[in-house]
mmCIF file with all atom_site columns, C-alpha atoms in Angstrom:
data_model
loop_
_atom_site.group_PDB
_atom_site.id
_atom_site.type_symbol
_atom_site.label_atom_id
_atom_site.label_alt_id
_atom_site.label_comp_id
_atom_site.label_asym_id
_atom_site.label_entity_id
_atom_site.label_seq_id
_atom_site.pdbx_PDB_ins_code
_atom_site.Cartn_x
_atom_site.Cartn_y
_atom_site.Cartn_z
_atom_site.occupancy
_atom_site.B_iso_or_equiv
_atom_site.pdbx_formal_charge
_atom_site.auth_seq_id
_atom_site.auth_comp_id
_atom_site.auth_asym_id
_atom_site.auth_atom_id
_atom_site.pdbx_PDB_model_num
ATOM 1   C CA . MET A 1 1   ? 91.219  91.746  81.572  1.00 0.00 ? 1   MET A CA 1
ATOM 2   C CA . LYS A 1 2   ? 90.471  95.451  81.386  1.00 0.00 ? 2   LYS A CA 1
ATOM 3   C CA . ALA A 1 3   ? 93.542  97.494  82.265  1.00 0.00 ? 3   ALA A CA 1
ATOM 4   C CA . LEU A 1 4   ? 94.114  101.213 82.662  1.00 0.00 ? 4   LEU A CA 1
ATOM 5   C CA . TYR A 1 5   ? 97.498  102.590 81.591  1.00 0.00 ? 5   TYR A CA 1
ATOM 6   C CA . LEU A 1 6   ? 98.228  106.054 82.935  1.00 0.00 ? 6   LEU A CA 1
ATOM 7   C CA . GLY A 1 7   ? 101.054 107.677 81.028  1.00 0.00 ? 7   GLY A CA 1
ATOM 8   C CA . GLU A 1 8   ? 102.021 109.535 77.905  1.00 0.00 ? 8   GLU A CA 1
ATOM 9   C CA . LYS A 1 9   ? 101.336 108.275 74.400  1.00 0.00 ? 9   LYS A CA 1
ATOM 10  C CA . ASN A 1 10  ? 104.781 107.328 73.137  1.00 0.00 ? 10  ASN A CA 1
ATOM 11  C CA . LEU A 1 11  ? 106.572 104.310 71.669  1.00 0.00 ? 11  LEU A CA 1
ATOM 12  C CA . GLY A 1 12  ? 107.498 102.961 75.103  1.00 0.00 ? 12  GLY A CA 1
ATOM 13  C CA . SER A 1 13  ? 103.942 103.067 76.410  1.00 0.00 ? 13  SER A CA 1
ATOM 14  C CA . LEU A 1 14  ? 102.492 101.650 73.193  1.00 0.00 ? 14  LEU A CA 1
ATOM 15  C CA . GLY A 1 15  ? 105.031 98.823  73.386  1.00 0.00 ? 15  GLY A CA 1
ATOM 16  C CA . ILE A 1 16  ? 103.986 97.952  76.936  1.00 0.00 ? 16  ILE A CA 1
ATOM 17  C CA . ILE A 1 17  ? 100.321 98.025  75.939  1.00 0.00 ? 17  ILE A CA 1
ATOM 18  C CA . SER A 1 18  ? 101.059 95.757  72.969  1.00 0.00 ? 18  SER A CA 1
ATOM 19  C CA . ILE A 1 19  ? 102.804 93.254  75.270  1.00 0.00 ? 19  ILE A CA 1
ATOM 20  C CA . ILE A 1 20  ? 99.772  93.110  77.556  1.00 0.00 ? 20  ILE A CA 1
ATOM 21  C CA . GLU A 1 21  ? 97.211  92.737  74.783  1.00 0.00 ? 21  GLU A CA 1
ATOM 22  C CA . SER A 1 22  ? 99.247  90.052  72.991  1.00 0.00 ? 22  SER A CA 1
ATOM 23  C CA . ASN A 1 23  ? 99.705  87.959  76.144  1.00 0.00 ? 23  ASN A CA 1
ATOM 24  C CA . TYR A 1 24  ? 96.197  88.131  77.625  1.00 0.00 ? 24  TYR A CA 1
ATOM 25  C CA . LYS A 1 25  ? 93.245  86.942  75.582  1.00 0.00 ? 25  LYS A CA 1
ATOM 26  C CA . MET A 1 26  ? 90.200  89.196  75.525  1.00 0.00 ? 26  MET A CA 1
ATOM 27  C CA . SER A 1 27  ? 92.192  91.975  77.175  1.00 0.00 ? 27  SER A CA 1
ATOM 28  C CA . SER A 1 28  ? 91.911  95.682  76.527  1.00 0.00 ? 28  SER A CA 1
ATOM 29  C CA . VAL A 1 29  ? 94.157  98.468  77.735  1.00 0.00 ? 29  VAL A CA 1
ATOM 30  C CA . ILE A 1 30  ? 92.904  102.033 78.000  1.00 0.00 ? 30  ILE A CA 1
ATOM 31  C CA . LEU A 1 31  ? 95.673  104.646 77.706  1.00 0.00 ? 31  LEU A CA 1
ATOM 32  C CA . LYS A 1 32  ? 95.019  107.928 79.507  1.00 0.00 ? 32  LYS A CA 1
ATOM 33  C CA . ASN A 1 33  ? 97.006  111.000 80.413  1.00 0.00 ? 33  ASN A CA 1
ATOM 34  C CA . ILE A 1 34  ? 97.168  111.356 84.219  1.00 0.00 ? 34  ILE A CA 1
ATOM 35  C CA . ASP A 1 35  ? 95.998  114.984 84.304  1.00 0.00 ? 35  ASP A CA 1
ATOM 36  C CA . LYS A 1 36  ? 93.083  114.283 81.958  1.00 0.00 ? 36  LYS A CA 1
ATOM 37  C CA . PHE A 1 37  ? 92.153  111.202 83.986  1.00 0.00 ? 37  PHE A CA 1
ATOM 38  C CA . ILE A 1 38  ? 91.962  113.352 87.119  1.00 0.00 ? 38  ILE A CA 1
ATOM 39  C CA . GLU A 1 39  ? 89.963  116.040 85.323  1.00 0.00 ? 39  GLU A CA 1
ATOM 40  C CA . GLU A 1 40  ? 87.456  113.457 84.076  1.00 0.00 ? 40  GLU A CA 1
ATOM 41  C CA . ASP A 1 41  ? 86.854  112.393 87.679  1.00 0.00 ? 41  ASP A CA 1
ATOM 42  C CA . SER A 1 42  ? 86.447  108.852 86.369  1.00 0.00 ? 42  SER A CA 1
ATOM 43  C CA . THR A 1 43  ? 84.889  106.145 88.536  1.00 0.00 ? 43  THR A CA 1
ATOM 44  C CA . ASP A 1 44  ? 85.291  103.334 85.989  1.00 0.00 ? 44  ASP A CA 1
ATOM 45  C CA . TYR A 1 45  ? 86.609  100.067 87.389  1.00 0.00 ? 45  TYR A CA 1
ATOM 46  C CA . TYR A 1 46  ? 89.552  98.170  85.891  1.00 0.00 ? 46  TYR A CA 1
ATOM 47  C CA . SER A 1 47  ? 91.150  94.799  86.618  1.00 0.00 ? 47  SER A CA 1
ATOM 48  C CA . ILE A 1 48  ? 94.450  96.561  87.161  1.00 0.00 ? 48  ILE A CA 1
ATOM 49  C CA . GLY A 1 49  ? 95.896  100.039 86.860  1.00 0.00 ? 49  GLY A CA 1
ATOM 50  C CA . ILE A 1 50  ? 99.405  100.486 85.462  1.00 0.00 ? 50  ILE A CA 1
ATOM 51  C CA . ILE A 1 51  ? 101.038 103.851 86.111  1.00 0.00 ? 51  ILE A CA 1
ATOM 52  C CA . ASP A 1 52  ? 104.147 105.101 84.339  1.00 0.00 ? 52  ASP A CA 1
ATOM 53  C CA . GLY A 1 53  ? 106.441 106.762 86.873  1.00 0.00 ? 53  GLY A CA 1
ATOM 54  C CA . ARG A 1 54  ? 107.736 109.136 84.224  1.00 0.00 ? 54  ARG A CA 1
ATOM 55  C CA . ALA A 1 55  ? 104.280 110.693 83.935  1.00 0.00 ? 55  ALA A CA 1
ATOM 56  C CA . LEU A 1 56  ? 103.884 110.794 87.719  1.00 0.00 ? 56  LEU A CA 1
ATOM 57  C CA . HIS A 1 57  ? 107.145 112.678 88.029  1.00 0.00 ? 57  HIS A CA 1
ATOM 58  C CA . THR A 1 58  ? 105.496 115.830 86.663  1.00 0.00 ? 58  THR A CA 1
ATOM 59  C CA . SER A 1 59  ? 102.365 115.602 88.826  1.00 0.00 ? 59  SER A CA 1
ATOM 60  C CA . SER A 1 60  ? 101.904 117.764 91.920  1.00 0.00 ? 60  SER A CA 1
ATOM 61  C CA . SER A 1 61  ? 101.328 116.313 95.402  1.00 0.00 ? 61  SER A CA 1
ATOM 62  C CA . CYS A 1 62  ? 97.746  117.510 95.140  1.00 0.00 ? 62  CYS A CA 1
ATOM 63  C CA . ASN A 1 63  ? 97.271  115.495 91.957  1.00 0.00 ? 63  ASN A CA 1
ATOM 64  C CA . LEU A 1 64  ? 98.773  112.421 93.590  1.00 0.00 ? 64  LEU A CA 1
ATOM 65  C CA . LYS A 1 65  ? 96.207  112.621 96.367  1.00 0.00 ? 65  LYS A CA 1
ATOM 66  C CA . ARG A 1 66  ? 93.355  113.090 93.919  1.00 0.00 ? 66  ARG A CA 1
ATOM 67  C CA . LEU A 1 67  ? 94.657  110.241 91.801  1.00 0.00 ? 67  LEU A CA 1
ATOM 68  C CA . SER A 1 68  ? 94.646  108.007 94.862  1.00 0.00 ? 68  SER A CA 1
ATOM 69  C CA . GLN A 1 69  ? 91.028  108.906 95.584  1.00 0.00 ? 69  GLN A CA 1
ATOM 70  C CA . LEU A 1 70  ? 89.932  107.939 92.080  1.00 0.00 ? 70  LEU A CA 1
ATOM 71  C CA . ILE A 1 71  ? 91.592  104.522 91.986  1.00 0.00 ? 71  ILE A CA 1
ATOM 72  C CA . SER A 1 72  ? 89.939  101.605 93.777  1.00 0.00 ? 72  SER A CA 1
ATOM 73  C CA . TYR A 1 73  ? 91.695  98.727  91.990  1.00 0.00 ? 73  TYR A CA 1
ATOM 74  C CA . PRO A 1 74  ? 95.193  97.234  92.342  1.00 0.00 ? 74  PRO A CA 1
ATOM 75  C CA . VAL A 1 75  ? 97.989  99.321  90.860  1.00 0.00 ? 75  VAL A CA 1
ATOM 76  C CA . LEU A 1 76  ? 101.361 98.440  89.353  1.00 0.00 ? 76  LEU A CA 1
ATOM 77  C CA . LEU A 1 77  ? 103.930 101.253 89.194  1.00 0.00 ? 77  LEU A CA 1
ATOM 78  C CA . LEU A 1 78  ? 106.579 101.220 86.472  1.00 0.00 ? 78  LEU A CA 1
ATOM 79  C CA . VAL A 1 79  ? 109.459 103.343 87.696  1.00 0.00 ? 79  VAL A CA 1
ATOM 80  C CA . GLU A 1 80  ? 113.118 104.133 87.299  1.00 0.00 ? 80  GLU A CA 1
ATOM 81  C CA . GLU A 1 81  ? 115.325 103.803 90.355  1.00 0.00 ? 81  GLU A CA 1
ATOM 82  C CA . ASN A 1 82  ? 116.166 107.506 90.467  1.00 0.00 ? 82  ASN A CA 1
ATOM 83  C CA . GLN A 1 83  ? 112.503 108.521 90.588  1.00 0.00 ? 83  GLN A CA 1
ATOM 84  C CA . PRO A 1 84  ? 110.828 109.336 93.944  1.00 0.00 ? 84  PRO A CA 1
ATOM 85  C CA . TRP A 1 85  ? 108.864 106.100 93.844  1.00 0.00 ? 85  TRP A CA 1
ATOM 86  C CA . LYS A 1 86  ? 108.803 105.781 97.643  1.00 0.00 ? 86  LYS A CA 1
ATOM 87  C CA . LYS A 1 87  ? 106.744 108.969 97.728  1.00 0.00 ? 87  LYS A CA 1
ATOM 88  C CA . TYR A 1 88  ? 104.316 107.469 95.230  1.00 0.00 ? 88  TYR A CA 1
ATOM 89  C CA . LEU A 1 89  ? 104.085 104.351 97.366  1.00 0.00 ? 89  LEU A CA 1
ATOM 90  C CA . GLU A 1 90  ? 103.181 106.432 100.409 1.00 0.00 ? 90  GLU A CA 1
ATOM 91  C CA . GLN A 1 91  ? 100.651 108.716 98.725  1.00 0.00 ? 91  GLN A CA 1
ATOM 92  C CA . ILE A 1 92  ? 98.811  106.444 96.301  1.00 0.00 ? 92  ILE A CA 1
ATOM 93  C CA . GLN A 1 93  ? 96.575  103.763 97.738  1.00 0.00 ? 93  GLN A CA 1
ATOM 94  C CA . HIS A 1 94  ? 96.086  100.271 96.314  1.00 0.00 ? 94  HIS A CA 1
ATOM 95  C CA . ILE A 1 95  ? 99.660  99.959  95.025  1.00 0.00 ? 95  ILE A CA 1
ATOM 96  C CA . HIS A 1 96  ? 100.402 96.242  94.817  1.00 0.00 ? 96  HIS A CA 1
ATOM 97  C CA . GLY A 1 97  ? 103.633 96.461  92.866  1.00 0.00 ? 97  GLY A CA 1
ATOM 98  C CA . VAL A 1 98  ? 106.603 98.705  92.138  1.00 0.00 ? 98  VAL A CA 1
ATOM 99  C CA . ILE A 1 99  ? 108.877 97.399  89.393  1.00 0.00 ? 99  ILE A CA 1
ATOM 100 C CA . LYS A 1 100 ? 111.586 98.743  87.131  1.00 0.00 ? 100 LYS A CA 1
ATOM 101 C CA . ARG A 1 101 ? 110.188 100.136 83.898  1.00 0.00 ? 101 ARG A CA 1
ATOM 102 C CA . GLU A 1 102 ? 112.877 98.414  81.823  1.00 0.00 ? 102 GLU A CA 1
ATOM 103 C CA . CYS A 1 103 ? 112.545 94.966  83.412  1.00 0.00 ? 103 CYS A CA 1
ATOM 104 C CA . GLU A 1 104 ? 112.293 91.727  81.464  1.00 0.00 ? 104 GLU A CA 1
ATOM 105 C CA . ILE A 1 105 ? 108.972 90.975  79.777  1.00 0.00 ? 105 ILE A CA 1
ATOM 106 C CA . GLY A 1 106 ? 108.562 87.742  81.752  1.00 0.00 ? 106 GLY A CA 1
ATOM 107 C CA . PHE A 1 107 ? 108.935 89.531  85.077  1.00 0.00 ? 107 PHE A CA 1
ATOM 108 C CA . PHE A 1 108 ? 106.530 92.271  83.973  1.00 0.00 ? 108 PHE A CA 1
ATOM 109 C CA . LEU A 1 109 ? 103.853 89.737  83.008  1.00 0.00 ? 109 LEU A CA 1
ATOM 110 C CA . ASN A 1 110 ? 104.429 87.724  86.175  1.00 0.00 ? 110 ASN A CA 1
ATOM 111 C CA . SER A 1 111 ? 103.966 90.911  88.213  1.00 0.00 ? 111 SER A CA 1
ATOM 112 C CA . ILE A 1 112 ? 100.573 91.438  86.592  1.00 0.00 ? 112 ILE A CA 1
ATOM 113 C CA . ASN A 1 113 ? 99.601  87.832  87.360  1.00 0.00 ? 113 ASN A CA 1
ATOM 114 C CA . VAL A 1 114 ? 100.664 88.102  90.995  1.00 0.00 ? 114 VAL A CA 1
ATOM 115 C CA . ILE A 1 115 ? 98.799  91.371  91.492  1.00 0.00 ? 115 ILE A CA 1
ATOM 116 C CA . GLN A 1 116 ? 95.626  90.065  89.859  1.00 0.00 ? 116 GLN A CA 1
ATOM 117 C CA . ASP A 1 117 ? 95.790  87.107  92.250  1.00 0.00 ? 117 ASP A CA 1
ATOM 118 C CA . GLY A 1 118 ? 95.828  89.495  95.197  1.00 0.00 ? 118 GLY A CA 1
ATOM 119 C CA . GLY A 1 119 ? 99.560  89.536  95.818  1.00 0.00 ? 119 GLY A CA 1
ATOM 120 C CA . TYR A 1 120 ? 102.382 92.054  95.792  1.00 0.00 ? 120 TYR A CA 1
ATOM 121 C CA . CYS A 1 121 ? 105.488 92.342  93.630  1.00 0.00 ? 121 CYS A CA 1
ATOM 122 C CA . TYR A 1 122 ? 108.567 94.551  93.882  1.00 0.00 ? 122 TYR A CA 1
ATOM 123 C CA . SER A 1 123 ? 111.871 94.920  92.062  1.00 0.00 ? 123 SER A CA 1
ATOM 124 C CA . TRP A 1 124 ? 113.521 96.015  95.309  1.00 0.00 ? 124 TRP A CA 1
ATOM 125 C CA . SER A 1 125 ? 113.899 94.479  98.730  1.00 0.00 ? 125 SER A CA 1
ATOM 126 C CA . ILE A 1 126 ? 110.749 95.027  100.746 1.00 0.00 ? 126 ILE A CA 1
ATOM 127 C CA . HIS A 1 127 ? 112.897 96.408  103.572 1.00 0.00 ? 127 HIS A CA 1
ATOM 128 C CA . SER A 1 128 ? 113.704 99.418  101.410 1.00 0.00 ? 128 SER A CA 1
ATOM 129 C CA . LEU A 1 129 ? 109.998 100.017 100.848 1.00 0.00 ? 129 LEU A CA 1
ATOM 130 C CA . LYS A 1 130 ? 108.344 99.466  104.197 1.00 0.00 ? 130 LYS A CA 1
ATOM 131 C CA . ASN A 1 131 ? 109.602 99.322  107.746 1.00 0.00 ? 131 ASN A CA 1
ATOM 132 C CA . ASP A 1 132 ? 106.765 97.026  108.730 1.00 0.00 ? 132 ASP A CA 1
ATOM 133 C CA . ILE A 1 133 ? 106.096 93.971  106.568 1.00 0.00 ? 133 ILE A CA 1
ATOM 134 C CA . SER A 1 134 ? 102.605 93.730  108.075 1.00 0.00 ? 134 SER A CA 1
ATOM 135 C CA . GLU A 1 135 ? 101.585 96.673  105.882 1.00 0.00 ? 135 GLU A CA 1
ATOM 136 C CA . VAL A 1 136 ? 101.876 94.491  102.795 1.00 0.00 ? 136 VAL A CA 1
ATOM 137 C CA . PHE A 1 137 ? 101.070 91.141  104.409 1.00 0.00 ? 137 PHE A CA 1
ATOM 138 C CA . ASN A 1 138 ? 97.780  90.133  102.795 1.00 0.00 ? 138 ASN A CA 1
ATOM 139 C CA . GLU A 1 139 ? 96.381  87.795  105.437 1.00 0.00 ? 139 GLU A CA 1
ATOM 140 C CA . GLU A 1 140 ? 93.059  87.330  103.641 1.00 0.00 ? 140 GLU A CA 1
ATOM 141 C CA . TYR A 1 141 ? 94.803  86.229  100.454 1.00 0.00 ? 141 TYR A CA 1
ATOM 142 C CA . TYR A 1 142 ? 97.009  83.715  102.249 1.00 0.00 ? 142 TYR A CA 1
ATOM 143 C CA . ALA A 1 143 ? 94.054  82.352  104.198 1.00 0.00 ? 143 ALA A CA 1
ATOM 144 C CA . SER A 1 144 ? 92.185  81.799  100.942 1.00 0.00 ? 144 SER A CA 1
ATOM 145 C CA . SER A 1 145 ? 95.112  79.623  99.827  1.00 0.00 ? 145 SER A CA 1
ATOM 146 C CA . GLY A 1 146 ? 94.472  77.305  102.771 1.00 0.00 ? 146 GLY A CA 1
ATOM 147 C CA . LEU A 1 147 ? 97.271  78.438  105.058 1.00 0.00 ? 147 LEU A CA 1
ATOM 148 C CA . THR A 1 148 ? 96.710  77.838  108.755 1.00 0.00 ? 148 THR A CA 1
ATOM 149 C CA . ARG A 1 149 ? 97.262  80.593  111.340 1.00 0.00 ? 149 ARG A CA 1
ATOM 150 C CA . ARG A 1 150 ? 100.573 79.007  112.289 1.00 0.00 ? 150 ARG A CA 1
ATOM 151 C CA . GLU A 1 151 ? 101.678 78.827  108.654 1.00 0.00 ? 151 GLU A CA 1
ATOM 152 C CA . MET A 1 152 ? 100.768 82.474  108.116 1.00 0.00 ? 152 MET A CA 1
ATOM 153 C CA . GLN A 1 153 ? 102.749 83.362  111.231 1.00 0.00 ? 153 GLN A CA 1
ATOM 154 C CA . ILE A 1 154 ? 105.779 81.517  109.875 1.00 0.00 ? 154 ILE A CA 1
ATOM 155 C CA . LEU A 1 155 ? 105.328 83.014  106.404 1.00 0.00 ? 155 LEU A CA 1
ATOM 156 C CA . LYS A 1 156 ? 105.249 86.510  107.826 1.00 0.00 ? 156 LYS A CA 1
ATOM 157 C CA . MET A 1 157 ? 108.503 85.860  109.685 1.00 0.00 ? 157 MET A CA 1
ATOM 158 C CA . CYS A 1 158 ? 110.081 84.496  106.504 1.00 0.00 ? 158 CYS A CA 1
ATOM 159 C CA . LEU A 1 159 ? 109.072 87.620  104.588 1.00 0.00 ? 159 LEU A CA 1
ATOM 160 C CA . GLU A 1 160 ? 110.694 89.688  107.333 1.00 0.00 ? 160 GLU A CA 1
ATOM 161 C CA . GLY A 1 161 ? 113.927 87.811  106.690 1.00 0.00 ? 161 GLY A CA 1
ATOM 162 C CA . ALA A 1 162 ? 113.939 85.461  109.698 1.00 0.00 ? 162 ALA A CA 1
ATOM 163 C CA . THR A 1 163 ? 115.925 82.209  109.429 1.00 0.00 ? 163 THR A CA 1
ATOM 164 C CA . ASN A 1 164 ? 114.591 78.784  110.407 1.00 0.00 ? 164 ASN A CA 1
ATOM 165 C CA . LYS A 1 165 ? 116.672 78.977  113.578 1.00 0.00 ? 165 LYS A CA 1
ATOM 166 C CA . GLU A 1 166 ? 115.220 82.366  114.533 1.00 0.00 ? 166 GLU A CA 1
ATOM 167 C CA . ILE A 1 167 ? 111.665 81.214  113.846 1.00 0.00 ? 167 ILE A CA 1
ATOM 168 C CA . SER A 1 168 ? 112.306 78.038  115.811 1.00 0.00 ? 168 SER A CA 1
ATOM 169 C CA . GLY A 1 169 ? 113.437 80.061  118.823 1.00 0.00 ? 169 GLY A CA 1
ATOM 170 C CA . LYS A 1 170 ? 110.492 82.485  118.688 1.00 0.00 ? 170 LYS A CA 1
ATOM 171 C CA . LEU A 1 171 ? 107.859 79.755  118.347 1.00 0.00 ? 171 LEU A CA 1
ATOM 172 C CA . SER A 1 172 ? 109.560 77.160  120.574 1.00 0.00 ? 172 SER A CA 1
ATOM 173 C CA . ARG A 1 173 ? 109.422 74.581  117.809 1.00 0.00 ? 173 ARG A CA 1
ATOM 174 C CA . SER A 1 174 ? 112.221 72.509  116.288 1.00 0.00 ? 174 SER A CA 1
ATOM 175 C CA . GLU A 1 175 ? 113.873 73.665  113.081 1.00 0.00 ? 175 GLU A CA 1
ATOM 176 C CA . LYS A 1 176 ? 112.683 70.431  111.478 1.00 0.00 ? 176 LYS A CA 1
ATOM 177 C CA . THR A 1 177 ? 109.079 71.360  112.323 1.00 0.00 ? 177 THR A CA 1
ATOM 178 C CA . ILE A 1 178 ? 109.581 74.873  110.907 1.00 0.00 ? 178 ILE A CA 1
ATOM 179 C CA . SER A 1 179 ? 111.042 73.386  107.720 1.00 0.00 ? 179 SER A CA 1
ATOM 180 C CA . ALA A 1 180 ? 107.990 71.120  107.376 1.00 0.00 ? 180 ALA A CA 1
ATOM 181 C CA . HIS A 1 181 ? 105.659 74.085  107.806 1.00 0.00 ? 181 HIS A CA 1
ATOM 182 C CA . LYS A 1 182 ? 107.552 76.001  105.125 1.00 0.00 ? 182 LYS A CA 1
ATOM 183 C CA . SER A 1 183 ? 107.222 73.062  102.721 1.00 0.00 ? 183 SER A CA 1
ATOM 184 C CA . ASN A 1 184 ? 103.469 73.066  103.308 1.00 0.00 ? 184 ASN A CA 1
ATOM 185 C CA . ILE A 1 185 ? 103.327 76.813  102.685 1.00 0.00 ? 185 ILE A CA 1
ATOM 186 C CA . LEU A 1 186 ? 105.128 76.480  99.353  1.00 0.00 ? 186 LEU A CA 1
ATOM 187 C CA . ARG A 1 187 ? 102.851 73.611  98.293  1.00 0.00 ? 187 ARG A CA 1
ATOM 188 C CA . LYS A 1 188 ? 99.655  75.492  99.160  1.00 0.00 ? 188 LYS A CA 1
ATOM 189 C CA . LEU A 1 189 ? 100.810 78.658  97.384  1.00 0.00 ? 189 LEU A CA 1
ATOM 190 C CA . GLY A 1 190 ? 101.918 76.658  94.349  1.00 0.00 ? 190 GLY A CA 1
ATOM 191 C CA . ILE A 1 191 ? 105.505 77.894  94.310  1.00 0.00 ? 191 ILE A CA 1
ATOM 192 C CA . LYS A 1 192 ? 108.888 76.190  94.513  1.00 0.00 ? 192 LYS A CA 1
ATOM 193 C CA . ARG A 1 193 ? 110.775 78.622  96.730  1.00 0.00 ? 193 ARG A CA 1
ATOM 194 C CA . PHE A 1 194 ? 110.091 81.716  98.801  1.00 0.00 ? 194 PHE A CA 1
ATOM 195 C CA . PRO A 1 195 ? 111.809 84.199  96.436  1.00 0.00 ? 195 PRO A CA 1
ATOM 196 C CA . GLU A 1 196 ? 108.971 83.454  93.985  1.00 0.00 ? 196 GLU A CA 1
ATOM 197 C CA . LEU A 1 197 ? 106.624 85.206  96.372  1.00 0.00 ? 197 LEU A CA 1
ATOM 198 C CA . PHE A 1 198 ? 105.635 88.809  96.035  1.00 0.00 ? 198 PHE A CA 1
ATOM 199 C CA . ILE A 1 199 ? 108.973 90.220  97.077  1.00 0.00 ? 199 ILE A CA 1
ATOM 200 C CA . ARG A 1 200 ? 111.821 90.358  94.588  1.00 0.00 ? 200 ARG A CA 1
ATOM 201 C CA . ARG A 1 201 ? 115.051 90.940  96.443  1.00 0.00 ? 201 ARG A CA 1
ATOM 202 C CA . HIS A 1 202 ? 117.374 93.459  94.894  1.00 0.00 ? 202 HIS A CA 1
ATOM 203 C CA . GLN A 1 203 ? 120.385 91.136  94.975  1.00 0.00 ? 203 GLN A CA 1
ATOM 204 C CA . ASN A 1 204 ? 118.609 88.647  92.709  1.00 0.00 ? 204 ASN A CA 1
ATOM 205 C CA . ASN A 1 205 ? 118.900 91.163  89.841  1.00 0.00 ? 205 ASN A CA 1
ATOM 206 C CA . LEU A 1 206 ? 115.737 89.735  88.280  1.00 0.00 ? 206 LEU A CA 1
ATOM 207 C CA . CYS A 1 207 ? 115.078 92.875  86.292  1.00 0.00 ? 207 CYS A CA 1
ATOM 208 C CA . GLN A 1 208 ? 118.576 93.870  85.302  1.00 0.00 ? 208 GLN A CA 1
#
């Protein structure tokens, strides 16, 4: 894995880089200052880009747009809750994850795994990030996992917060049938429950 870390060279950043390199064999992490990265006009490709929200906080809107133009690979944002991370989410393309900078190591590594597999991961409820779940619903990824059109339809409703009863009413199918579909979805995606998907609900406090 070749990762790009955009941030300042400090103990926190070096610690994060050390965690990545010690947990992924044959991995390398390139640390770059955001402004210098933009000046270099780099077109290098990385497996994943990790951006420190603290460094973004000092960048201008113009730089955010230019940064977005230079990145063509999935991005994980490390932010603090009081930072304007929703603005970053709107202005930088290819963001597949927004997580708390001080989250647990296990959650951080799992976020990288999910993103590299084509998924999305957040420390906050998706409803606080996007009004329309379809914007982060990766249909191609789910299809590659063997989900049928019906299963993807049900999955999308689940990610929007719909209950079995609500899905049953919308699709004119029994709740037992919906439950069976959901079991198939979990099996095909290789997970045990829906909260393990790419949305981490705020009330779960997974990164406290």
